[in-house]
């Protein structure tokens, strides 16, 4: 099993460009998450999907959109990139649904630089 | 609003010493998670603590949870260089699917 995979691993964008970060998991998990990690700030939740067909905003959703394409895939889109979106982006998944606990498993991350 | 505080945020220690990282949280929860992150890498789950008094151990690391005090500790025994990493705690809020994360403790263990 590959676990959680993310593409691309690195990306450089110019201000105003758009891009989509892809995430897929093969663990049959119900819930998926997108985080950003900035130096000294820990992890901040951007969006999550508790189950296929649902998405909800997290702590820092502005400037992002998501799509839960199916149970396996959860993508994050930056419509018009800004330098403040320079960060490392992590996708995670968990079995959490209907009372099970929420141990999350992380992908390798995407390092995004916006010039 | 659930808040999670870790301390210290930075810890430099000698090999062979013992130390403890603390994770305090602000509202009721009985589910807490510890993760490890190596520089430039992803996060790896270390411990899942699901009830008051839970204690988990793996090698030189031991984690415990006191839900009444809203406190978890990660204890390092006889530290070795390979344990150098950033350690995060995360607390599960009630009624939703989110984890609230601490800022992380960067641990450097010197030979």
CSV table of C-alpha atoms in Angstrom, one decimal, chain B residues 1 3 16 18-19 23 32-33 36 49 51-52 56 58 67 69 75 78 83 85 92 94 98 106 110:
chain,number,residue,atom,x,y,z
B,1,UNK,CA,-12.6,27.2,21.4
B,3,UNK,CA,-6.6,25.5,22.2
B,16,UNK,CA,21.6,10.0,28.0
B,18,UNK,CA,15.7,12.4,30.5
B,19,UNK,CA,13.2,15.0,29.7
B,23,UNK,CA,0.9,19.3,26.0
B,32,UNK,CA,-4.9,13.0,22.1
B,33,UNK,CA,-2.3,12.1,19.5
B,36,UNK,CA,7.0,13.1,15.0
B,49,UNK,CA,-4.2,8.1,23.7
B,51,UNK,CA,-8.9,7.7,27.7
B,52,UNK,CA,-7.9,9.2,31.0
B,56,UNK,CA,1.7,4.2,25.7
B,58,UNK,CA,7.7,2.7,22.4
B,67,UNK,CA,-8.0,14.3,30.9
B,69,UNK,CA,-5.8,18.0,34.2
B,75,UNK,CA,8.7,11.5,28.3
B,78,UNK,CA,18.1,8.2,28.1
B,83,UNK,CA,15.3,11.1,18.6
B,85,UNK,CA,12.9,15.8,15.6
B,92,UNK,CA,-9.5,15.8,19.0
B,94,UNK,CA,-15.8,16.8,20.4
B,98,UNK,CA,-10.9,18.0,13.3
B,106,UNK,CA,11.8,21.0,18.3
B,110,UNK,CA,23.6,16.4,21.2
